[in-house]
PDB file of C-alpha atoms in Angstrom:
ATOM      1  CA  UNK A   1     -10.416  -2.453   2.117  1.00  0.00           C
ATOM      2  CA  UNK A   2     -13.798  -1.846   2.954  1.00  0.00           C
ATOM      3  CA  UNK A   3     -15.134  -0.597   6.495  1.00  0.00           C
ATOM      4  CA  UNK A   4     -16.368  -4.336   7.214  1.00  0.00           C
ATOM      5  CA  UNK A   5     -12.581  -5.083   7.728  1.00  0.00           C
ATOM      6  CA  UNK A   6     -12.431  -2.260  10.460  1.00  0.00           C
ATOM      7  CA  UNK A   7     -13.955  -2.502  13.253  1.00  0.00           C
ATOM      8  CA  UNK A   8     -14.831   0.732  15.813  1.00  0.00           C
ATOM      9  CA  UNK A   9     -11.875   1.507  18.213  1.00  0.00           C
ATOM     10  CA  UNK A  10     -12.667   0.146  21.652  1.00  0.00           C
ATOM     11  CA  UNK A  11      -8.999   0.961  23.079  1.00  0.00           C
ATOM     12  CA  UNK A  12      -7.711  -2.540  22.813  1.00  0.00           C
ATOM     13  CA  UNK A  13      -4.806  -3.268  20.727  1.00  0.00           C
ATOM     14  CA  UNK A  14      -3.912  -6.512  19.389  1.00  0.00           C
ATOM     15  CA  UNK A  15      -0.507  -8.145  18.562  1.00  0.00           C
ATOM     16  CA  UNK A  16       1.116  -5.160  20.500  1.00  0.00           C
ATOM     17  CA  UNK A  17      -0.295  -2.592  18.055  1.00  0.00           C
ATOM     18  CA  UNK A  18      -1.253   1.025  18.503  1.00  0.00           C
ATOM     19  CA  UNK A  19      -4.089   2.714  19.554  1.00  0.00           C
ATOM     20  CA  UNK A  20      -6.237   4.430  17.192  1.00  0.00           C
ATOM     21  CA  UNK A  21      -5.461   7.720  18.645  1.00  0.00           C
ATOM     22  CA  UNK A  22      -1.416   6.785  18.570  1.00  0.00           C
ATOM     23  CA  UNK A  23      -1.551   5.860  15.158  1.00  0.00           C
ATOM     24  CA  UNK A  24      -3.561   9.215  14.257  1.00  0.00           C
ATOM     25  CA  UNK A  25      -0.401  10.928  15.263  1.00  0.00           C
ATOM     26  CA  UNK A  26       1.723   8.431  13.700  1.00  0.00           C
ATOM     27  CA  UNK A  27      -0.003   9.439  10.400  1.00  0.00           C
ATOM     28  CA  UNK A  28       0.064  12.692  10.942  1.00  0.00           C
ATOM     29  CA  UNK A  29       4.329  12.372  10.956  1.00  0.00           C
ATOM     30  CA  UNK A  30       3.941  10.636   7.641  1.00  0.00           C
ATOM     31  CA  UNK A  31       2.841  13.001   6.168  1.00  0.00           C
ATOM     32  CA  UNK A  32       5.623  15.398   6.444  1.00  0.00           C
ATOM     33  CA  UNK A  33       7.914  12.898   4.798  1.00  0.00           C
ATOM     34  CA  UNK A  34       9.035  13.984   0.846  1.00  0.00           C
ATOM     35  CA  UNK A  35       7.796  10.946  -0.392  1.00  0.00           C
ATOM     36  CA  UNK A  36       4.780  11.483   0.853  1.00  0.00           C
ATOM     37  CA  UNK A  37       4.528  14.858   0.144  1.00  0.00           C
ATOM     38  CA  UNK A  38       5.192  14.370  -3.649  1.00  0.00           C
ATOM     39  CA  UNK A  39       2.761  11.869  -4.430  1.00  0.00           C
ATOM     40  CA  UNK A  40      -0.045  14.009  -2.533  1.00  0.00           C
ATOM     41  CA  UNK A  41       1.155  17.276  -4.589  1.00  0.00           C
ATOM     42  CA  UNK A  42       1.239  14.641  -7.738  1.00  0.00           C
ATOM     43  CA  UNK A  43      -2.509  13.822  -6.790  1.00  0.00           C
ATOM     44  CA  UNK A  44      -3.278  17.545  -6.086  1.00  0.00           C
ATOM     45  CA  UNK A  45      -1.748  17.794 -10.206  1.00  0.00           C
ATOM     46  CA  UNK A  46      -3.928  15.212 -11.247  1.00  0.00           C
ATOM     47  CA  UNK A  47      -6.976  16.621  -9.884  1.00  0.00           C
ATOM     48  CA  UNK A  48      -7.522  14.674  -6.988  1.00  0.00           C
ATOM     49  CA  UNK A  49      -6.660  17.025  -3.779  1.00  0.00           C
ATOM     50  CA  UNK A  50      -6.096  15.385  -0.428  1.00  0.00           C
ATOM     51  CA  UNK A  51      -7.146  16.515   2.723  1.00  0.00           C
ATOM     52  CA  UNK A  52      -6.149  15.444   6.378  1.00  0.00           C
ATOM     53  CA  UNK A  53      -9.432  14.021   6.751  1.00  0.00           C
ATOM     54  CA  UNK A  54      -8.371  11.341   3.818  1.00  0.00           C
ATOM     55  CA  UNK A  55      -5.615   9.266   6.547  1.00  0.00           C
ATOM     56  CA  UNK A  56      -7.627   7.481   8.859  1.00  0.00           C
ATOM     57  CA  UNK A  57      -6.385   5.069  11.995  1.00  0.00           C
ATOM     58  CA  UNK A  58      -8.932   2.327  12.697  1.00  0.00           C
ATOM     59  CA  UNK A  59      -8.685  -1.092  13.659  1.00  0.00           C
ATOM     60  CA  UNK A  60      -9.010  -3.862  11.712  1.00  0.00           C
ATOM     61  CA  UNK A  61     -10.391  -7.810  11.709  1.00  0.00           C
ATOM     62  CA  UNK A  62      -8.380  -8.826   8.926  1.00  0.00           C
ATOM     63  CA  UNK A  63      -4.572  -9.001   9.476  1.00  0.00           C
ATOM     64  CA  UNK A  64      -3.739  -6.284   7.383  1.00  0.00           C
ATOM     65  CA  UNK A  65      -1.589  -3.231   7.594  1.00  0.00           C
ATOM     66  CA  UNK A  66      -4.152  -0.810   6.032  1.00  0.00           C
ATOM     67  CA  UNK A  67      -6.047  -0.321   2.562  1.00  0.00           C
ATOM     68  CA  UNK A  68      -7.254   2.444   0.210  1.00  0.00           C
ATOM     69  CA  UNK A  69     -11.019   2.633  -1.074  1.00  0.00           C
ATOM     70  CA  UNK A  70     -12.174   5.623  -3.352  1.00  0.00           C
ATOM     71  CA  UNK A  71     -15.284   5.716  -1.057  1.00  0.00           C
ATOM     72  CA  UNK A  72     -12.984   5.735   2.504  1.00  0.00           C
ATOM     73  CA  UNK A  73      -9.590   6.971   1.225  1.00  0.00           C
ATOM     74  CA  UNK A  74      -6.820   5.114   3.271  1.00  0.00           C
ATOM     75  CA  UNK A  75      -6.891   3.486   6.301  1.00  0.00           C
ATOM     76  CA  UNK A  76      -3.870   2.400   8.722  1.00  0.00           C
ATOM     77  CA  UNK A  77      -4.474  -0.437  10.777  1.00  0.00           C
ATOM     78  CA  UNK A  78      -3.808   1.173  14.115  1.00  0.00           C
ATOM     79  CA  UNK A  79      -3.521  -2.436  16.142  1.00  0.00           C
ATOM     80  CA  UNK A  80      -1.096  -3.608  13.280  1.00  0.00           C
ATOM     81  CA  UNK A  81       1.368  -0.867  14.030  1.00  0.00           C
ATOM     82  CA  UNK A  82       4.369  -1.026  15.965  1.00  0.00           C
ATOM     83  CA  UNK A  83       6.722   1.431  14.357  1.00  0.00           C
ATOM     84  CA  UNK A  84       6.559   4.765  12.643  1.00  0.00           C
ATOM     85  CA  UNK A  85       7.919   3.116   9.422  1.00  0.00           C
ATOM     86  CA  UNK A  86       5.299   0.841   9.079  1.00  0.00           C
ATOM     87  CA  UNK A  87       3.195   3.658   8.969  1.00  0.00           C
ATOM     88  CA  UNK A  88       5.085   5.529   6.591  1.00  0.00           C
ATOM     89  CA  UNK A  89       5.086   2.502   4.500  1.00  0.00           C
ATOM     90  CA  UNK A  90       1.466   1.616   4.902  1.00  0.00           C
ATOM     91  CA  UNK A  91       0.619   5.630   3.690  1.00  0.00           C
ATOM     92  CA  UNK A  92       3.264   5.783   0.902  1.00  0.00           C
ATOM     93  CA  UNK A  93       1.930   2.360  -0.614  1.00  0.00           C
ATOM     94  CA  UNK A  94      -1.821   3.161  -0.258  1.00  0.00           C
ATOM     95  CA  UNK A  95      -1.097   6.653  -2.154  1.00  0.00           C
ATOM     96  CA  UNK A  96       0.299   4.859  -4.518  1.00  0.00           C
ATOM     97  CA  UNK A  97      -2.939   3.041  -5.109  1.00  0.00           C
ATOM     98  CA  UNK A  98      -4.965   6.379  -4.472  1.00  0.00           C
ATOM     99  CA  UNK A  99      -2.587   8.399  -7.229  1.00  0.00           C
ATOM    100  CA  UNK A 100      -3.509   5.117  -9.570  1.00  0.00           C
ATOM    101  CA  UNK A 101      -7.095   5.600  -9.058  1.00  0.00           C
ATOM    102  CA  UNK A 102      -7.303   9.259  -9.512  1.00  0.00           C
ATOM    103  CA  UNK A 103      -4.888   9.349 -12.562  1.00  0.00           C
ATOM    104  CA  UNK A 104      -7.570   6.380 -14.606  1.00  0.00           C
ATOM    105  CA  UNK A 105     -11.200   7.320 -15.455  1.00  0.00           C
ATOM    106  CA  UNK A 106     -11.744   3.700 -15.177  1.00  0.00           C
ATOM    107  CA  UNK A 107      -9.797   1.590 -13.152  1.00  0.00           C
ATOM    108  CA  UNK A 108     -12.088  -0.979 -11.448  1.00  0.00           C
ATOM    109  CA  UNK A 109     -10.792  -2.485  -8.322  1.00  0.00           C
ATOM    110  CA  UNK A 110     -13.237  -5.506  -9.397  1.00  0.00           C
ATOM    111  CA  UNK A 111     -11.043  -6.184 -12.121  1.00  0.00           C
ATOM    112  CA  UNK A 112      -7.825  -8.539 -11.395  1.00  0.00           C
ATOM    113  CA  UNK A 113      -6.202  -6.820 -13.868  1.00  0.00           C
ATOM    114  CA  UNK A 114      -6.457  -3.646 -12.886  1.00  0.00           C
ATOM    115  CA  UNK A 115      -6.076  -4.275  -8.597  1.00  0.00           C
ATOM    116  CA  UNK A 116      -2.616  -6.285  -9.869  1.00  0.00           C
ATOM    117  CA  UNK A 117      -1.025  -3.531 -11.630  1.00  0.00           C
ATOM    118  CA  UNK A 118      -1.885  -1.110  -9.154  1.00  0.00           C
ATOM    119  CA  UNK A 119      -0.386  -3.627  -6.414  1.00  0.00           C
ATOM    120  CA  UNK A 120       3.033  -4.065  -8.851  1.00  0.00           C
ATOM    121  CA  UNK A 121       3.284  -0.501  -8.947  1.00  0.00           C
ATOM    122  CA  UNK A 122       2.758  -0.134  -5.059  1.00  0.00           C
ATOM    123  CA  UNK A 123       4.863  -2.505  -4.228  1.00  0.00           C
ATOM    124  CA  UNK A 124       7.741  -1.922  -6.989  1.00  0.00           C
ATOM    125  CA  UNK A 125       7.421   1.903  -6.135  1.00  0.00           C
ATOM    126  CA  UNK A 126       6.767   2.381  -2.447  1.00  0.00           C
ATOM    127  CA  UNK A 127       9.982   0.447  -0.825  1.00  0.00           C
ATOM    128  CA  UNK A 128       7.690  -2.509   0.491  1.00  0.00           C
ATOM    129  CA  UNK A 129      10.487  -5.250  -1.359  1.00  0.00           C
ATOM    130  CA  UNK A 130      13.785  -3.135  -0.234  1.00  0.00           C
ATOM    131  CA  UNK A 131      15.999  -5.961   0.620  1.00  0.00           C
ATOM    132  CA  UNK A 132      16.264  -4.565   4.033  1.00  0.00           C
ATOM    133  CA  UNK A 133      12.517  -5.003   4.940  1.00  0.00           C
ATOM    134  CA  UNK A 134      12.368  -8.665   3.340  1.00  0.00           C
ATOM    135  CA  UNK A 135      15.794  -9.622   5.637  1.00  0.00           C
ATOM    136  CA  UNK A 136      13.326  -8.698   8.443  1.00  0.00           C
ATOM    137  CA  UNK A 137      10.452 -10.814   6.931  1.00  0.00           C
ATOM    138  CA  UNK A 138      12.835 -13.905   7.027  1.00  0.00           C
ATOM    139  CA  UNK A 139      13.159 -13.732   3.414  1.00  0.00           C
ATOM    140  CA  UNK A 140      16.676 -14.035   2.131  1.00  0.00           C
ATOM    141  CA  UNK A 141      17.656 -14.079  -1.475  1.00  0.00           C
ATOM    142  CA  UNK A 142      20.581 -11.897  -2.941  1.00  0.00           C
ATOM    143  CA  UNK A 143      19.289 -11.957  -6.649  1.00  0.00           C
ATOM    144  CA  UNK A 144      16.124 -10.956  -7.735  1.00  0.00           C
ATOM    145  CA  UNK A 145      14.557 -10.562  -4.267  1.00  0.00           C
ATOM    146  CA  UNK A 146      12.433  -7.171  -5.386  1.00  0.00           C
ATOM    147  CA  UNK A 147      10.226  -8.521  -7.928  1.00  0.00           C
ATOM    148  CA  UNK A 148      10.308 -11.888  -5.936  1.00  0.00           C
ATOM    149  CA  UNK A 149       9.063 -10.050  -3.397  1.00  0.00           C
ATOM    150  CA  UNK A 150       6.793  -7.629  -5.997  1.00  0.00           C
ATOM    151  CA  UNK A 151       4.950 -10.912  -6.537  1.00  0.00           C
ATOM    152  CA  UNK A 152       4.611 -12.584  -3.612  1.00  0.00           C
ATOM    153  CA  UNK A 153       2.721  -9.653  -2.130  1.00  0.00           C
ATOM    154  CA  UNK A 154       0.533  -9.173  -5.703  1.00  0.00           C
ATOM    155  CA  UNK A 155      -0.806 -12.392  -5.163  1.00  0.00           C
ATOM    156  CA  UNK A 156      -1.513 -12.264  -1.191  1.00  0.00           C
ATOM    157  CA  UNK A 157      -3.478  -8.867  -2.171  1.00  0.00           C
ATOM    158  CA  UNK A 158      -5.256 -10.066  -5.281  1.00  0.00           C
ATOM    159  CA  UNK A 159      -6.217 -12.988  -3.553  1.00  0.00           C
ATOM    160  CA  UNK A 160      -7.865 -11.011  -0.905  1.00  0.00           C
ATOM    161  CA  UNK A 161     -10.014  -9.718  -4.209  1.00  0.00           C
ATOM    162  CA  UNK A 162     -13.674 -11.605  -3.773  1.00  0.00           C
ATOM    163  CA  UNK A 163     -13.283 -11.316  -7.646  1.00  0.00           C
ATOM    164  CA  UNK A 164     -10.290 -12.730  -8.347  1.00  0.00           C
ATOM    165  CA  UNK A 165      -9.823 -16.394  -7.833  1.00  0.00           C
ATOM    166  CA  UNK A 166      -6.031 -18.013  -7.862  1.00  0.00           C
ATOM    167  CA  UNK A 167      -6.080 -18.380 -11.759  1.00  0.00           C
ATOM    168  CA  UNK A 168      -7.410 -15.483 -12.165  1.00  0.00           C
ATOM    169  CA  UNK A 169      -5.237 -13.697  -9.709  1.00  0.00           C
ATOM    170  CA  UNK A 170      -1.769 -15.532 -11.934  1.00  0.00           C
ATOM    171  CA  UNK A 171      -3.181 -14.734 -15.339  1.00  0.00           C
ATOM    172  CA  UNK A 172      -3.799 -10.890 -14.454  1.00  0.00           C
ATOM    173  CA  UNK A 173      -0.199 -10.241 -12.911  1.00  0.00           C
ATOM    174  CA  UNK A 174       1.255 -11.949 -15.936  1.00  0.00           C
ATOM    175  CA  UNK A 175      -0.333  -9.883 -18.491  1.00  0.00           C
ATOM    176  CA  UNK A 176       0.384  -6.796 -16.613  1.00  0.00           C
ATOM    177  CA  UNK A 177       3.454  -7.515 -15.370  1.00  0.00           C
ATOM    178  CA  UNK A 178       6.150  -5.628 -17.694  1.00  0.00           C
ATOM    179  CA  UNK A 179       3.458  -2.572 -18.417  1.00  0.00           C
ATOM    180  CA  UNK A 180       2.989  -2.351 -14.559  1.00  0.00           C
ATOM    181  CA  UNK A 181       6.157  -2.481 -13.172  1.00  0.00           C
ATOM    182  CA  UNK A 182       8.052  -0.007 -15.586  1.00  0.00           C
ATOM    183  CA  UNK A 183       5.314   2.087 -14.991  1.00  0.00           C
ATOM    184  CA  UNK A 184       7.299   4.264 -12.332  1.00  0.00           C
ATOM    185  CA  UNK A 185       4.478   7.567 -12.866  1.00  0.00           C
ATOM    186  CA  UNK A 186       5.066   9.951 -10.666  1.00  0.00           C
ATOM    187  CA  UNK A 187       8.499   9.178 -10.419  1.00  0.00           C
ATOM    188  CA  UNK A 188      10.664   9.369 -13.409  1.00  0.00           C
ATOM    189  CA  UNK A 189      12.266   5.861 -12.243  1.00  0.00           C
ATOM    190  CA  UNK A 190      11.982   3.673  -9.356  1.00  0.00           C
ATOM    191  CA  UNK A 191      12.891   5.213  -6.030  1.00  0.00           C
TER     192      UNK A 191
END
């Protein structure tokens, strides 16, 4: 996400979002969750500390929940947040993607390849496809919803990639597929 897709905070929220200042606060509650306090003492391990300053609230154009950007660090989508939960998800899936960029020298997020194993791993490892949350996306399948679900939202990101086209997009989750999602680092297995 780069600060094109946000826009500055003029106190209006759309789709019955927050304001900038709510969701500030909304982040700040995140934080204090253990899942979000291991992957930023995981990052603090791997060299990369985080500071309060790295969360940021800030509206958006695109309808998106948030994104992470080595240059930014991550930013929630204040007027696309109803819930604290969506927040909590929003932070423990971008740290995913922040832990994945501090933990390889060289991951390019202008590579498909890379940006889809990242986005298996965030979505396999941050809750995003519990069966719970895709019942309240309309999507109902008993068997083999997760890495239905795991792909579904691979593509939708990778697409979103200026550098990745469709094909491209298909051919780079395939090949990382299996490496990328039993890749559960920091975890020693899928939460």
């Amino acid at each position: 996400m780069s600060s094109e897709d946000a826009m500055p905070n003029n106190g209006i929220t759309i789709n019955g979002g927050r304001t900038v200042e709510e969701c500030q606060k909304m982040i700040q509650k995140s934080l204090k969750r253990p899942m979000v306090k291991f992957l930023m003492e995981n990052m603090e391990k791997a060299g990369c500390g985080v500071g309060r300053n790295f969360f940021k609230a800030v509206e958006c154009d695109k309808e998106i929940s948030g994104g992470y950007s080595p240059e930014e660090g991550i930013l929630v989508c204040s007027n696309h947040m109803r819930l604290q939960d969506e927040v909590n998800q929003v932070v423990i899936h971008e740290l995913i993607h922040a832990y994945d960029d501090c933990r390889a020298a060289n991951l390019d997020w202008s590579d498909c390849s890379h940006h889809a194993c990242s986005e298996i791993r965030a979505g396999h490892l941050s809750g995003d496809c519990h069966y719970k949350r895709e019942l309240l996306r309309s999507f109902v399948k008993l068997r083999g919803h997760e890495q239905e679900c795991v792909r579904r939202r691979v593509m939708k990101s990778v697409l979103a990639n200026p550098h990745c086209s469709e094909s491209a997009a298909k051919d780079a989750m395939a090949a990382v597929w299996d490496t990328c999602y039993n890749d559960t680092s920091p975890f020693d297995r899928a939460p």
